[in-house]
XYZ file of N, CA and C in Angstrom:
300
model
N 0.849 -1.183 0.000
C 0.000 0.000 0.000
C 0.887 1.235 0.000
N 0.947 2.387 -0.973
C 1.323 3.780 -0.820
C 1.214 4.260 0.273
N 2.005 5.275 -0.292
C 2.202 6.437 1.266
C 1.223 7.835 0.669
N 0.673 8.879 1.878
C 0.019 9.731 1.312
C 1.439 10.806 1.718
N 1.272 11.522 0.573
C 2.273 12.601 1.354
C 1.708 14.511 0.618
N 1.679 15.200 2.111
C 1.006 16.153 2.192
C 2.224 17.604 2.332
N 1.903 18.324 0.739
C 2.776 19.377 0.868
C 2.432 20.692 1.564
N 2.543 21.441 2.217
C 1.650 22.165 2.815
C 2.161 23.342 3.903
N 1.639 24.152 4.662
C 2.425 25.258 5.528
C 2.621 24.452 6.699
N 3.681 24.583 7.558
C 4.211 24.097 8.740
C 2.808 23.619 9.082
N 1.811 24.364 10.174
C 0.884 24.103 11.175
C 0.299 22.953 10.326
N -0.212 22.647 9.309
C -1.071 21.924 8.946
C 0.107 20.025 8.296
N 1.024 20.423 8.443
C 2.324 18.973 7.713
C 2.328 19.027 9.600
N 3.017 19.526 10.664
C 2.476 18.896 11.879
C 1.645 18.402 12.084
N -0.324 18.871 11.522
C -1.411 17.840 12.341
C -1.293 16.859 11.672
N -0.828 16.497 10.182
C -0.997 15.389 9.019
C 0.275 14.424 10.317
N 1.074 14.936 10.408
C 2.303 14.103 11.052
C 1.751 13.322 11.937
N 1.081 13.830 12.965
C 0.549 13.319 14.364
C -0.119 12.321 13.776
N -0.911 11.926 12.943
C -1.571 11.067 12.122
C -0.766 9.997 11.454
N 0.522 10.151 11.339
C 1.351 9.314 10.811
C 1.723 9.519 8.764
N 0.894 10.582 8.282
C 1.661 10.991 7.179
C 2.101 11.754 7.145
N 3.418 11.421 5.862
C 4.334 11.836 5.852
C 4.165 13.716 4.908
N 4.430 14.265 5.530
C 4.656 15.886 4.994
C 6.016 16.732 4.907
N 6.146 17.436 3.785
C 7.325 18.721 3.569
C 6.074 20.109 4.033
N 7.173 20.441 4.971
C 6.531 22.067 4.748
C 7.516 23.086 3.610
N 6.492 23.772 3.328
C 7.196 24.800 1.966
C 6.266 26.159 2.286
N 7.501 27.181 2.682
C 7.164 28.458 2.901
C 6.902 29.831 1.648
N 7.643 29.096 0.418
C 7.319 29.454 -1.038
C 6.450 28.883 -1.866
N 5.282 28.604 -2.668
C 4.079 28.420 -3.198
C 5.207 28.012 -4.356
N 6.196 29.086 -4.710
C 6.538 28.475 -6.778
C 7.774 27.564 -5.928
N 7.850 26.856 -4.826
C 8.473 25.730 -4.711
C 7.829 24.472 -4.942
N 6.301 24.454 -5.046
C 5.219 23.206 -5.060
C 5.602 22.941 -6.796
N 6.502 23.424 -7.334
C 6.341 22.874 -8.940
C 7.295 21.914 -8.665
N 8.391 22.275 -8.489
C 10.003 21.711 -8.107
C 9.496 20.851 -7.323
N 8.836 20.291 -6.455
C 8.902 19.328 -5.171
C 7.798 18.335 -5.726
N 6.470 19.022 -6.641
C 5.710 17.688 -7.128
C 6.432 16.551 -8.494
N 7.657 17.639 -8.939
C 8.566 16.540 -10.014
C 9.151 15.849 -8.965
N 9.866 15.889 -8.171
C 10.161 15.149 -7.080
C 9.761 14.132 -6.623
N 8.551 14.195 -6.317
C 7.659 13.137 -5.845
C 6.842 12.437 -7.265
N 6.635 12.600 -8.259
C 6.412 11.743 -9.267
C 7.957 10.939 -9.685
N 8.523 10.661 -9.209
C 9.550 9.958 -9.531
C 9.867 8.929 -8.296
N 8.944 9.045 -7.523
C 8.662 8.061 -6.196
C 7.955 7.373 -6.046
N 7.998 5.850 -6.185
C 7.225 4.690 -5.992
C 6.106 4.843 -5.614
N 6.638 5.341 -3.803
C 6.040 4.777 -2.916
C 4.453 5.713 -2.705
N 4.609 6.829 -3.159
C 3.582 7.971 -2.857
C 2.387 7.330 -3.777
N 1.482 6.982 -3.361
C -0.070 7.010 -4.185
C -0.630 8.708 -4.029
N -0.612 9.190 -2.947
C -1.541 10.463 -2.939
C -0.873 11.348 -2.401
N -1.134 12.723 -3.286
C -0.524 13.994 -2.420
C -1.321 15.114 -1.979
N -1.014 15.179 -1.368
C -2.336 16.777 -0.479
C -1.919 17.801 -0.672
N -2.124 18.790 -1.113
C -1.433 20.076 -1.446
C -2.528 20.923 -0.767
N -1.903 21.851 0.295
C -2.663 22.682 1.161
C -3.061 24.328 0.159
N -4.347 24.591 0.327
C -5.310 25.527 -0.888
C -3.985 26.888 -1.156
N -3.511 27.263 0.132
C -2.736 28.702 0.524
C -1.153 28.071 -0.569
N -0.722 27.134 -0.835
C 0.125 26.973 -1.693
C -0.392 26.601 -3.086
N -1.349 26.225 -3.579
C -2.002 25.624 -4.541
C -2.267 27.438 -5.020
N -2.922 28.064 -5.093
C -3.534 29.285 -5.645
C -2.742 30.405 -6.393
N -1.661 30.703 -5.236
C -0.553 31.539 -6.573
C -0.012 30.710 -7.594
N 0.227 29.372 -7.721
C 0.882 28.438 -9.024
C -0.535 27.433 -9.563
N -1.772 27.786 -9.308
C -2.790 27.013 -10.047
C -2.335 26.959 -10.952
N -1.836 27.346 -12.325
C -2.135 27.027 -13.433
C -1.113 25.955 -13.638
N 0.340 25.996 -13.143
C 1.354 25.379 -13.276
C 0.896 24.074 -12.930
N 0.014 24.168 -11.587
C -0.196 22.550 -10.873
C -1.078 22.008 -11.530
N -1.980 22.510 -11.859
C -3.348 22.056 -12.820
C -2.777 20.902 -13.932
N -1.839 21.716 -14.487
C -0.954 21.171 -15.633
C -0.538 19.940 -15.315
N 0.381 19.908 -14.242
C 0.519 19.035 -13.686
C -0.673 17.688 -12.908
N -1.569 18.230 -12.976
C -2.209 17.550 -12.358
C -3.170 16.271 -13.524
N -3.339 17.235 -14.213
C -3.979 16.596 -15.502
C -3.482 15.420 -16.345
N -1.918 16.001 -16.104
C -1.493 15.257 -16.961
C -0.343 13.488 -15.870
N -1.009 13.316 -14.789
C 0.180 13.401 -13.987
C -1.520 11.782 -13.699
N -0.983 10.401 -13.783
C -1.604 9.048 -13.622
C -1.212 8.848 -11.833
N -0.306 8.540 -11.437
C 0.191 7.941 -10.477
C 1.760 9.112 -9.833
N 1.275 9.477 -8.711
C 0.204 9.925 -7.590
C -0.884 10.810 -7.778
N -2.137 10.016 -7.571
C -2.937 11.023 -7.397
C -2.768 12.380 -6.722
N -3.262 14.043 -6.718
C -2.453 14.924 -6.564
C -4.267 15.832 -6.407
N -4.235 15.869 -5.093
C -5.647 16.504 -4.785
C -4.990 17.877 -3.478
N -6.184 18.942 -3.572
C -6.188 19.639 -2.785
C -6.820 19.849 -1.958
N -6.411 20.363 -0.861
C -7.003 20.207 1.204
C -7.093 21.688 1.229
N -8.309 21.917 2.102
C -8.149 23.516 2.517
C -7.269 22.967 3.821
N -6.508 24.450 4.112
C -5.820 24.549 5.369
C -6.236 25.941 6.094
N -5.581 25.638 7.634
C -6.617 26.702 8.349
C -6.527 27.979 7.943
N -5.381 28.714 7.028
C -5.105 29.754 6.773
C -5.790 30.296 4.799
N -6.579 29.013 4.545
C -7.077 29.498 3.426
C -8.540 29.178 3.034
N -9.429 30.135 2.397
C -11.078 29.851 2.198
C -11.197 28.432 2.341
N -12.281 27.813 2.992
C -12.734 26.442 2.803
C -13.820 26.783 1.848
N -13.742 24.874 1.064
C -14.959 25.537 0.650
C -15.274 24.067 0.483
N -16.537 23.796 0.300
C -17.043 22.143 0.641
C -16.417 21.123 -0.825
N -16.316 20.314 0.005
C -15.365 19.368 -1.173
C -16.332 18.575 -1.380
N -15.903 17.983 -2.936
C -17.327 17.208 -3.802
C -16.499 15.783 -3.727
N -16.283 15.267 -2.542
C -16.200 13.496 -2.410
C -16.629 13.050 -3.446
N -17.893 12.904 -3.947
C -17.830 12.342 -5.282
C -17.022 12.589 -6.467
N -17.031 13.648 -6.652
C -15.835 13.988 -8.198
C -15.054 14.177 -7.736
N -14.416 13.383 -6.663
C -13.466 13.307 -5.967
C -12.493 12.550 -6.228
N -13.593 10.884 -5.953
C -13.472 9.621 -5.891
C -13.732 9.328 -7.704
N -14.399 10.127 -8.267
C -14.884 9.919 -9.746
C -13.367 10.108 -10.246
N -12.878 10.850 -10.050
C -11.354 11.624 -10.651
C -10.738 10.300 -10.373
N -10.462 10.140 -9.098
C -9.540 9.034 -8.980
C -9.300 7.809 -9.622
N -10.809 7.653 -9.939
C -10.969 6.189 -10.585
C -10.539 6.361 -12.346
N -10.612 7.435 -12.834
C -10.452 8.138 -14.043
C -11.551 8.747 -14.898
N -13.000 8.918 -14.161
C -13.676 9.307 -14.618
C -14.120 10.774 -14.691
N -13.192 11.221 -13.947
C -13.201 12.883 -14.193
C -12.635 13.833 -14.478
């Protein structure tokens, strides 16, 4: 079974930790391009969490990435420092499977 691994601001890669996955904190947003080639070249990762407050200044870059990118799945988490906004579990789980 994969590992989930969650890129994200300090406070929120600590609560993922306490939980037992594995997280980088990244205090620069145009470092999430450089660190998701990184981790597509790693077995072990099935899923990555990318916290909303790093995801938003490089959307378009990650998108790119995301689209085009089979194995690790590569989804985004609100964190406490950015808008929540209700997540669609279904086209969630639809994406994953490849239907979205």
């Amino acid at each position: 079974m994969g590992k989930i691994l969650l890129l994200g601001d300090r406070y929120t890669v600590s609560l993922f930790k306490l939980m037992g996955t594995e997280g980088k904190s990244l205090e620069d947003p145009y470092q999430l391009e450089k660190e998701l080639e990184a981790v597509r070249r790693r077995e072990d990762i099935d899923l990555v969490l990318i916290t909303r407050d790093l995801y938003e200044p490089v959307r378009e870059k990650v998108d790119v990435l995301m689209a085009n990118q089979g194995k690790p799945l590569i989804t985004v988490i609100p964190s406490p420092f950015s808008e929540s906004k209700p997540i669609d579990v279904k086209k969630m789980v639809l994406k994953a499977l490849g239907f979205g």
